[in-house]
mmCIF file of C-alpha atoms in Angstrom:
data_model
loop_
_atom_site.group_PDB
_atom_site.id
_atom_site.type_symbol
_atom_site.label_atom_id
_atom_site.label_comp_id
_atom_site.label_asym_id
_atom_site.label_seq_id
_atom_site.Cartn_x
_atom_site.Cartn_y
_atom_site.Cartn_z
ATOM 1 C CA UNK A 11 82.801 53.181 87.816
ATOM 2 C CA UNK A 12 80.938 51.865 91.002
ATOM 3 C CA UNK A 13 80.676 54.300 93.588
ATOM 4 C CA UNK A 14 80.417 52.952 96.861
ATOM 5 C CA UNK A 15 77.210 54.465 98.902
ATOM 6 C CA UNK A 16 78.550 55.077 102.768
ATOM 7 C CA UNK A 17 75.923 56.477 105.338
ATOM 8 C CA UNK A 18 76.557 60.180 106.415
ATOM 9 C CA UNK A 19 76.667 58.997 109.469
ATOM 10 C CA UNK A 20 79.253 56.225 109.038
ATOM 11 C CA UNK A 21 80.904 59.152 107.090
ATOM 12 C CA UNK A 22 80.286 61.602 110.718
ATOM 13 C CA UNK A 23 82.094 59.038 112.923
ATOM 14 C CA UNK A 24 85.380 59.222 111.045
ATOM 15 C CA UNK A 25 85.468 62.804 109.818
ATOM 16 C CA UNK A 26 83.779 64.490 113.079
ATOM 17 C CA UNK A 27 87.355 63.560 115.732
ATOM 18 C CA UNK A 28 89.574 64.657 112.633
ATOM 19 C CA UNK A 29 87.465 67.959 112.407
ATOM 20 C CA UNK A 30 87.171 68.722 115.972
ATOM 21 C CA UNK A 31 90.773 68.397 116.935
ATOM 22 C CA UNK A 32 91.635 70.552 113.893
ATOM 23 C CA UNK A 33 89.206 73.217 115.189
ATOM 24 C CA UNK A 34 90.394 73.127 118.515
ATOM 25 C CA UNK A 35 94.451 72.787 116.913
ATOM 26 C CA UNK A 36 93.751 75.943 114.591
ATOM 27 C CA UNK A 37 91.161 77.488 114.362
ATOM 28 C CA UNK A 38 90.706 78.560 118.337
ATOM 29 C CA UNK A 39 93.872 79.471 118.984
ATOM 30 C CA UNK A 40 93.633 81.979 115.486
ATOM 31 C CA UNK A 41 90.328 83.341 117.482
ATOM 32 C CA UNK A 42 92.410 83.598 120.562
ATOM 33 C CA UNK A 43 95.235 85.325 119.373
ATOM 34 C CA UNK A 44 92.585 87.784 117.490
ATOM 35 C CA UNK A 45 91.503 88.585 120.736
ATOM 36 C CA UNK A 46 94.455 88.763 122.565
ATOM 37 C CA UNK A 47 95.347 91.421 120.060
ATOM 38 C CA UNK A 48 93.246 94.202 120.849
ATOM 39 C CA UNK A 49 94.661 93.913 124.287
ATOM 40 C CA UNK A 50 97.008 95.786 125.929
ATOM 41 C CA UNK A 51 98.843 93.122 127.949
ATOM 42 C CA UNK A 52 101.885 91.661 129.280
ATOM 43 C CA UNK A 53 101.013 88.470 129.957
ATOM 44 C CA UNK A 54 101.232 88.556 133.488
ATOM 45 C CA UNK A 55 99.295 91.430 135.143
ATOM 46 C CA UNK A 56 96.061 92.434 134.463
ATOM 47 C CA UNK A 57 94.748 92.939 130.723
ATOM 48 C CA UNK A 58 93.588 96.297 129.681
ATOM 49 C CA UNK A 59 91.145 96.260 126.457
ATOM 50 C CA UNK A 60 92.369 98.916 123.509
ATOM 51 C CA UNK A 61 90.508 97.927 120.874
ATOM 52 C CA UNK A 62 92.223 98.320 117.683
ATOM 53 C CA UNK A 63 94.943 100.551 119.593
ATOM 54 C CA UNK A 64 97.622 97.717 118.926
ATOM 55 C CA UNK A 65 96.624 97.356 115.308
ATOM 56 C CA UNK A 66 96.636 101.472 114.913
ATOM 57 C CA UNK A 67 99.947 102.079 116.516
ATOM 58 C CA UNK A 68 101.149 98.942 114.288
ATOM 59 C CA UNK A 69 100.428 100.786 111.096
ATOM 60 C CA UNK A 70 101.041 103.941 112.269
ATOM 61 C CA UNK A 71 103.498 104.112 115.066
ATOM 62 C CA UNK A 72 105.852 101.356 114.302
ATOM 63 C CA UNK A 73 109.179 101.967 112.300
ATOM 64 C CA UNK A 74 110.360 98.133 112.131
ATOM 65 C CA UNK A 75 106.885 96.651 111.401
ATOM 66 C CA UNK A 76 106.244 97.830 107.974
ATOM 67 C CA UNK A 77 110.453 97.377 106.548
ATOM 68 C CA UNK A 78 109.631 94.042 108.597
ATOM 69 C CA UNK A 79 106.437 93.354 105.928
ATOM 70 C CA UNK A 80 108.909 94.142 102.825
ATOM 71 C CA UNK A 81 111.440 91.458 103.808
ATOM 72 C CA UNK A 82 109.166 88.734 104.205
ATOM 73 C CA UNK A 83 107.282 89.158 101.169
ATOM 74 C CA UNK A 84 110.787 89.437 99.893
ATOM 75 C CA UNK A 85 111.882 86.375 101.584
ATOM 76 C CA UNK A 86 108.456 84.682 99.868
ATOM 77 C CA UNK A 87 109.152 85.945 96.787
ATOM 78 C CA UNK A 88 113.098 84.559 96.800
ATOM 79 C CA UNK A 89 111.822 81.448 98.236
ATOM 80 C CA UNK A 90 109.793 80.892 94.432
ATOM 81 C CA UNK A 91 112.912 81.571 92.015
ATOM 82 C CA UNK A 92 114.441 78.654 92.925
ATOM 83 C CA UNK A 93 110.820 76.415 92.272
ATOM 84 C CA UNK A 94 111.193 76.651 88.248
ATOM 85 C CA UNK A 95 115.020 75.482 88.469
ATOM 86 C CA UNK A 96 114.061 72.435 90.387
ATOM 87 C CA UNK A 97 111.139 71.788 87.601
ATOM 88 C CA UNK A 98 113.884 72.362 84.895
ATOM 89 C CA UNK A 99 116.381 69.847 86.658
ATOM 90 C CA UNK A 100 113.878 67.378 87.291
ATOM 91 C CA UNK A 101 113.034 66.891 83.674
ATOM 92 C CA UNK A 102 116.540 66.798 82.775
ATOM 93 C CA UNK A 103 116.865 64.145 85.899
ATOM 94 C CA UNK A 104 113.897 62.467 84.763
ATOM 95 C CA UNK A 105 114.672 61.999 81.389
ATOM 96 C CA UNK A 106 119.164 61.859 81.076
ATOM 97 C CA UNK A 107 119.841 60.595 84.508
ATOM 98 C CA UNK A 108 119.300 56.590 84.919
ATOM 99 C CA UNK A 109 120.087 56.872 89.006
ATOM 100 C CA UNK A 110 118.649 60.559 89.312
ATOM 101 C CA UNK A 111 116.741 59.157 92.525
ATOM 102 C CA UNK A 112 120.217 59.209 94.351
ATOM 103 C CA UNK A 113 120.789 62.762 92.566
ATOM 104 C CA UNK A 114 118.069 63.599 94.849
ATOM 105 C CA UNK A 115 118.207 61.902 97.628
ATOM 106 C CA UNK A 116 121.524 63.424 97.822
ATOM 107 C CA UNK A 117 119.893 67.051 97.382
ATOM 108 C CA UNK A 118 117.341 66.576 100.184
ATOM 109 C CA UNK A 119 120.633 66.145 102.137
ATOM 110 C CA UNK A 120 119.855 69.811 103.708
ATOM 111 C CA UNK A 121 115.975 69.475 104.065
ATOM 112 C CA UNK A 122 116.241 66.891 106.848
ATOM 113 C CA UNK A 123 119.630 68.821 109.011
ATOM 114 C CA UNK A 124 118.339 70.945 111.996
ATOM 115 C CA UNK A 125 117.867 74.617 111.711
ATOM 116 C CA UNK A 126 119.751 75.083 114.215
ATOM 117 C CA UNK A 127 123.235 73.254 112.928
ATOM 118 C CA UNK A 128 122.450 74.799 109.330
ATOM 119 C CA UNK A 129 122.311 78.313 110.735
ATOM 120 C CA UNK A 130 125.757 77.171 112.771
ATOM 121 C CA UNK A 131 127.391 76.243 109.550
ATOM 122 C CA UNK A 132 126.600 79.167 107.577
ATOM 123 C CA UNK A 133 127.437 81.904 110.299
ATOM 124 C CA UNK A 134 130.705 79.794 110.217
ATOM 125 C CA UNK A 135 130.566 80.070 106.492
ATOM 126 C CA UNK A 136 130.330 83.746 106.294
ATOM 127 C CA UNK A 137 132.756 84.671 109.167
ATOM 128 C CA UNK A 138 135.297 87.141 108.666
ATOM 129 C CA UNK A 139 138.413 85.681 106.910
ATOM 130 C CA UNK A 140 140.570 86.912 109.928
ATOM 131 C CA UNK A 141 137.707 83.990 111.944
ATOM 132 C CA UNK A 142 138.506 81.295 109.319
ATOM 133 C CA UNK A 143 135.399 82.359 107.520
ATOM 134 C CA UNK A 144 135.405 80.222 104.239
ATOM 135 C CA UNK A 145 133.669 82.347 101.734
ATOM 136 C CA UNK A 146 135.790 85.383 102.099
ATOM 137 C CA UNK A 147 138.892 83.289 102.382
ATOM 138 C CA UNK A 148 137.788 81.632 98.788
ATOM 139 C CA UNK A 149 137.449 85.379 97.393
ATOM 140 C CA UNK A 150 140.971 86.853 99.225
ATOM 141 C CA UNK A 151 142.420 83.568 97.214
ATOM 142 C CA UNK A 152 141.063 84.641 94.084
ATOM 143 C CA UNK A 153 142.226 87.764 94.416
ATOM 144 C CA UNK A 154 138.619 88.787 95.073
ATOM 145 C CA UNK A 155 139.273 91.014 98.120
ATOM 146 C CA UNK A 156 137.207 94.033 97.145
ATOM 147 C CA UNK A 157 134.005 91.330 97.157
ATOM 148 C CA UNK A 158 135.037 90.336 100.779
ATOM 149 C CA UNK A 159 132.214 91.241 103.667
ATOM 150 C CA UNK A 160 130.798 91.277 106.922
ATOM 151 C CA UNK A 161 128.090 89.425 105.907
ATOM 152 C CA UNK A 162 125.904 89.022 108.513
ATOM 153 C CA UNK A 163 126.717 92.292 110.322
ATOM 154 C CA UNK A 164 126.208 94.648 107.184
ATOM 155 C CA UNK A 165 122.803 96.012 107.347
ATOM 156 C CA UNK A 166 122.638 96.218 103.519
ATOM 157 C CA UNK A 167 123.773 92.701 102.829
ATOM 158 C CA UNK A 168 122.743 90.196 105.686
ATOM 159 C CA UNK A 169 119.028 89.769 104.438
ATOM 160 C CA UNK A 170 120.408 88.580 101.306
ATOM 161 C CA UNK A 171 122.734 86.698 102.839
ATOM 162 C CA UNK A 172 119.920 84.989 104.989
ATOM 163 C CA UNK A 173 117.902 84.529 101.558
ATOM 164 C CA UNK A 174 120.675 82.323 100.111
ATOM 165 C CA UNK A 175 120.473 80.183 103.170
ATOM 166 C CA UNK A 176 116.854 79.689 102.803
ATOM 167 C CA UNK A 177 117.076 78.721 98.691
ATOM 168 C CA UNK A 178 120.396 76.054 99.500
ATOM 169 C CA UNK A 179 118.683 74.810 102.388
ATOM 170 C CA UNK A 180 115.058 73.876 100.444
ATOM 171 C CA UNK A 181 116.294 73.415 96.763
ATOM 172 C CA UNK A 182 115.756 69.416 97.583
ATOM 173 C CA UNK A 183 112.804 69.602 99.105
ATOM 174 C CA UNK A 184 111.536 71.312 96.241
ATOM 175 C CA UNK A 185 113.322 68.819 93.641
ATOM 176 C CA UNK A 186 111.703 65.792 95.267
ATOM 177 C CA UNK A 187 108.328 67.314 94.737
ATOM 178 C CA UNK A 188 108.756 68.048 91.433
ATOM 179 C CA UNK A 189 110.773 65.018 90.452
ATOM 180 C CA UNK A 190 107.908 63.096 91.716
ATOM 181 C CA UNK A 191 105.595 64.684 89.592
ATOM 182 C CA UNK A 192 107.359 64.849 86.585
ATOM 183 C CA UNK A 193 108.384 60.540 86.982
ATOM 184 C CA UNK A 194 104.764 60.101 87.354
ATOM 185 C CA UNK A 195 103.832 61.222 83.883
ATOM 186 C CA UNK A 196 103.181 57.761 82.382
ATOM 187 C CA UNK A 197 105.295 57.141 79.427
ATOM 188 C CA UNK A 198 102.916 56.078 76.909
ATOM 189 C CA UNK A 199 102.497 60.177 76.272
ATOM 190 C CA UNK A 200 105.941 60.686 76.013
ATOM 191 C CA UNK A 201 105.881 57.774 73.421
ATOM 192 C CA UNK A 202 102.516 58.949 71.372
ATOM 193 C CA UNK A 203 103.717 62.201 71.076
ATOM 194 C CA UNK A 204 106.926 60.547 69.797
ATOM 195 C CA UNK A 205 104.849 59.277 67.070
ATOM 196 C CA UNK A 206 103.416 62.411 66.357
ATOM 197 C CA UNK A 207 106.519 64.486 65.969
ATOM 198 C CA UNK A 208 106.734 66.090 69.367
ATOM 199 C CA UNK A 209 109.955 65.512 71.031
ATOM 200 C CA UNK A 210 112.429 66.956 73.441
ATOM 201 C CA UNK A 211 111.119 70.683 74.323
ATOM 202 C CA UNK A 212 107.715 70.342 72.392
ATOM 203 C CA UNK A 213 106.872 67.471 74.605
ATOM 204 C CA UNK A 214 107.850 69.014 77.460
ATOM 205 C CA UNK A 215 105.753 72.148 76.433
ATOM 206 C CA UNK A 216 102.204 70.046 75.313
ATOM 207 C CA UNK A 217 102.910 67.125 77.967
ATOM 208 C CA UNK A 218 105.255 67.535 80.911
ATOM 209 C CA UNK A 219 104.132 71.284 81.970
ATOM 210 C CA UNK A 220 99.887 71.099 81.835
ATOM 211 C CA UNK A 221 100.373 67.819 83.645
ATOM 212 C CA UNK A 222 102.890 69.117 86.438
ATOM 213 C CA UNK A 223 100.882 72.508 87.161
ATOM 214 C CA UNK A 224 99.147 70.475 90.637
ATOM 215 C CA UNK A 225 102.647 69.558 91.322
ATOM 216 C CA UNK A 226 103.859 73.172 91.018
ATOM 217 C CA UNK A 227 101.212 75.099 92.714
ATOM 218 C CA UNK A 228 102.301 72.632 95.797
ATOM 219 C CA UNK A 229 105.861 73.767 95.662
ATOM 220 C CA UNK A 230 104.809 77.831 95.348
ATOM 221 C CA UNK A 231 102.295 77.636 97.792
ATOM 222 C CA UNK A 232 104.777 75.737 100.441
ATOM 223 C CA UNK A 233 107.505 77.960 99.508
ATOM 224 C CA UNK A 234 105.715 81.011 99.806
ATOM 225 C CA UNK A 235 103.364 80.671 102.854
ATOM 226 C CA UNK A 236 105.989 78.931 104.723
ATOM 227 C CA UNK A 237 108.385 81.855 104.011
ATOM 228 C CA UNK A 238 105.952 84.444 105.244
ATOM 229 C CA UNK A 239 106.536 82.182 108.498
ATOM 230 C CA UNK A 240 110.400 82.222 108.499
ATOM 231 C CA UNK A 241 111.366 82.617 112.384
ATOM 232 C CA UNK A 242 113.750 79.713 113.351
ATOM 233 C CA UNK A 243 116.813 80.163 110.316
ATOM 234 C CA UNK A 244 116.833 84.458 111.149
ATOM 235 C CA UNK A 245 116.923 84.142 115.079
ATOM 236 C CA UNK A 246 119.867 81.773 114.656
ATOM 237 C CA UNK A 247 122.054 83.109 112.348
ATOM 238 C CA UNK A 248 120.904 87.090 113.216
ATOM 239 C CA UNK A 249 117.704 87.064 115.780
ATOM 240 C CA UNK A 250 116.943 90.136 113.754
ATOM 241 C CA UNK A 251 119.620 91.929 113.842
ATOM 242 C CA UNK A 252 121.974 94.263 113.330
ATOM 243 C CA UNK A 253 119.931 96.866 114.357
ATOM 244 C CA UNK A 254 116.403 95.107 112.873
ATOM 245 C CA UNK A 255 117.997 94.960 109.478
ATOM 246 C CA UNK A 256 116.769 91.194 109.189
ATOM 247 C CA UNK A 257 113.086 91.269 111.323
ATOM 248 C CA UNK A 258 110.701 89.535 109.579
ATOM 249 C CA UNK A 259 107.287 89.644 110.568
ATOM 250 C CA UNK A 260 107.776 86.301 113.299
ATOM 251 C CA UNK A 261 110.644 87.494 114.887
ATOM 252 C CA UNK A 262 109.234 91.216 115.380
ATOM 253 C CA UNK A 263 106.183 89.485 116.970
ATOM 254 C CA UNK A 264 108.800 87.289 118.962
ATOM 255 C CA UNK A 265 110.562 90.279 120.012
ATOM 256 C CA UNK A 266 107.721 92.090 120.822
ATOM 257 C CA UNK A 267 105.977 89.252 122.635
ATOM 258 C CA UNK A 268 108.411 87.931 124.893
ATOM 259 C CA UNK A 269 111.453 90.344 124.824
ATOM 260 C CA UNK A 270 109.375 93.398 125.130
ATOM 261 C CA UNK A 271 106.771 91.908 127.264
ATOM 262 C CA UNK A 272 103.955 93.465 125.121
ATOM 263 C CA UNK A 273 101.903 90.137 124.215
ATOM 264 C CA UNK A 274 98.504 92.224 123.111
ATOM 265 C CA UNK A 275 100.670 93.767 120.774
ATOM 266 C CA UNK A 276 102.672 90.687 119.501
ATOM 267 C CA UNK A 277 99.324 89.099 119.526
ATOM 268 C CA UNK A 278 98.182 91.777 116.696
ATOM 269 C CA UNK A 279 100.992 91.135 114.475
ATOM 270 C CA UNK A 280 100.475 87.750 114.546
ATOM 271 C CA UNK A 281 97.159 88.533 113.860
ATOM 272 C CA UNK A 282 97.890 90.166 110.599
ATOM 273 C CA UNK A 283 100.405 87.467 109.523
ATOM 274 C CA UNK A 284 97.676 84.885 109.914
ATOM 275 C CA UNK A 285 95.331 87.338 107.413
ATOM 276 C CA UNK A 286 98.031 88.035 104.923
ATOM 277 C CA UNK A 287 98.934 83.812 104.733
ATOM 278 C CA UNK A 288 94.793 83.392 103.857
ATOM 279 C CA UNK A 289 95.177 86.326 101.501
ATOM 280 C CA UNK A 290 98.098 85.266 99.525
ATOM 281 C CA UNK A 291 96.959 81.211 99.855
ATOM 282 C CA UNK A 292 93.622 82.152 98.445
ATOM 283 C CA UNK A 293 95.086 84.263 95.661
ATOM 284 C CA UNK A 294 98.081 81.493 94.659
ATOM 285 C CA UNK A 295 94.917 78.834 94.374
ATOM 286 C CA UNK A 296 92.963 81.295 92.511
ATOM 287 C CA UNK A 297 95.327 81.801 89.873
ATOM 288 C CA UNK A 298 96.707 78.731 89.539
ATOM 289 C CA UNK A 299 92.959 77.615 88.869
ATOM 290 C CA UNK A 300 92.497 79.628 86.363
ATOM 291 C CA UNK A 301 96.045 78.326 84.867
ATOM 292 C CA UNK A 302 94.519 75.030 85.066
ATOM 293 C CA UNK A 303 91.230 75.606 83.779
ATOM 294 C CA UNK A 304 93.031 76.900 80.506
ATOM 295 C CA UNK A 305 95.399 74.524 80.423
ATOM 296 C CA UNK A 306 92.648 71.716 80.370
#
């Protein structure tokens, strides 16, 4: 194959814009907010430097950061059951389904709706029967009542009911990613292996699942990272509440930031969220690596 030879500094003129405006996008205002952290500030008067004091008294001192940590990786963790599901139904799309694009398309209905309206419709959704709620009305009608809740209200039961929320509302995103992958497997494999006696499951196993593992580290590394971000879906349907039974690490910052008026120490916790998303991106492409490496 001819490679074509391009001077580095042909190269420099197209990369170099790109590169600076992602510096000055990212990687500043991480630096920034590192710095801001190990203030004790406001935001309006004058800053007072602590060092580590916002850090210390946010291990230490804190009693909603740390239940705050256990949700989201929760939340990160729920977002990932769903990701082998969509794999599943994307094969059986892939391979049973002759219009499973529409299938799809019909499934990414939720992906492209606002937070905003999807957080309406499910507070609607898990009203109190006696406030037309339709999910405990569907369980008084089936004779269900003892299942009937305050669902968003109950400290013990509104972070799962925000996890459902999250799974309905990105099961198509998820299913487009890994329908794509799995209809760009070319056919002739399907076909040799065919020949050779694998079929059905044993294709799927030798074929379909070495070939989709790129495809699937995608999907768990969006799921998960972009859970350990989950802000806008809680502060609609709960803003954290009742009683910080649903803070996750963004809203705790929010709350701390601008309800609270202690940026420096917002500024910390969004310090450590930016660390842990590295941590857990660098560990998610380390082992998937490794899957792929054996799987080759």
């Amino acid at each position: 194959m001819k490679v074509l030879k391009v001077p580095a500094r042909t190269i420099a003129v197209f990369v170099l814009p790109c590169l600076l405006l992602y510096v000055c996008l990212v990687f500043i205002p991480i630096l920034v907010s590192l710095y801001t952290g190990l203030l004790k500030w406001d935001g309006l008067t004058t800053a007072q430097f602590v060092g580590f004091g916002n850090f210390k008294d946010m291990f230490f001192n804190d009693p909603v950061f740390w239940p705050s940590v256990r949700r989201t990786l929760l939340y990160a963790v729920a977002s990932m059951l769903e990701i082998p599901l969509c794999l599943g139904m994307a094969i059986l799309l892939n391979r049973y389904v002759r219009r499973g694009n529409t299938l799809v398309s019909i499934y990414f209905t939720p992906v492209i709706l606002s937070v905003v309206i999807i957080g309406q419709l499910w507070k609607t959704v898990y009203n109190p029967a006696s406030m037309g709620g339709m999910l405990n009305g569907v369980l008084i009608s089936l004779g269900l009542d003892s299942w009937t809740h305050n669902w968003l209200t109950e400290p013990k039961i509104a972070m799962f009911a925000l996890y459902f929320v999250s799974l309905w509302q990105f099961f198509g995103y998820h299913l487009l990613i890994q329908y794509t992958g799995v209809q760009n497997i070319p056919d002739e494999l399907y076909e040799a292996a065919k020949i050779d006696g694998a079929d059905g499951f044993k294709a799927d196993r030798y074929i379909t699942l070495p070939l989709i593992v790129p495809i699937f580290k995608i999907s768990i590394v969006l799921a998960f990272i972009g859970s350990l971000q989950a802000f806008d879906l809680v502060m609609v349907m709960t803003a954290g509440g009742p009683a910080h039974a649903t803070d996750v690490i963004s809203t705790h910052m929010y709350n701390s930031s601008f309800m609270s008026l202690k940026y420096g120490y917002g500024s910390a916790i969004a310090s450590f969220l930016v660390i842990v998303c590295l941590v857990f991106t660098g560990f998610i492409n380390t082992l998937f690596n490794r899957i792929e490496r054996k799987f080759n």
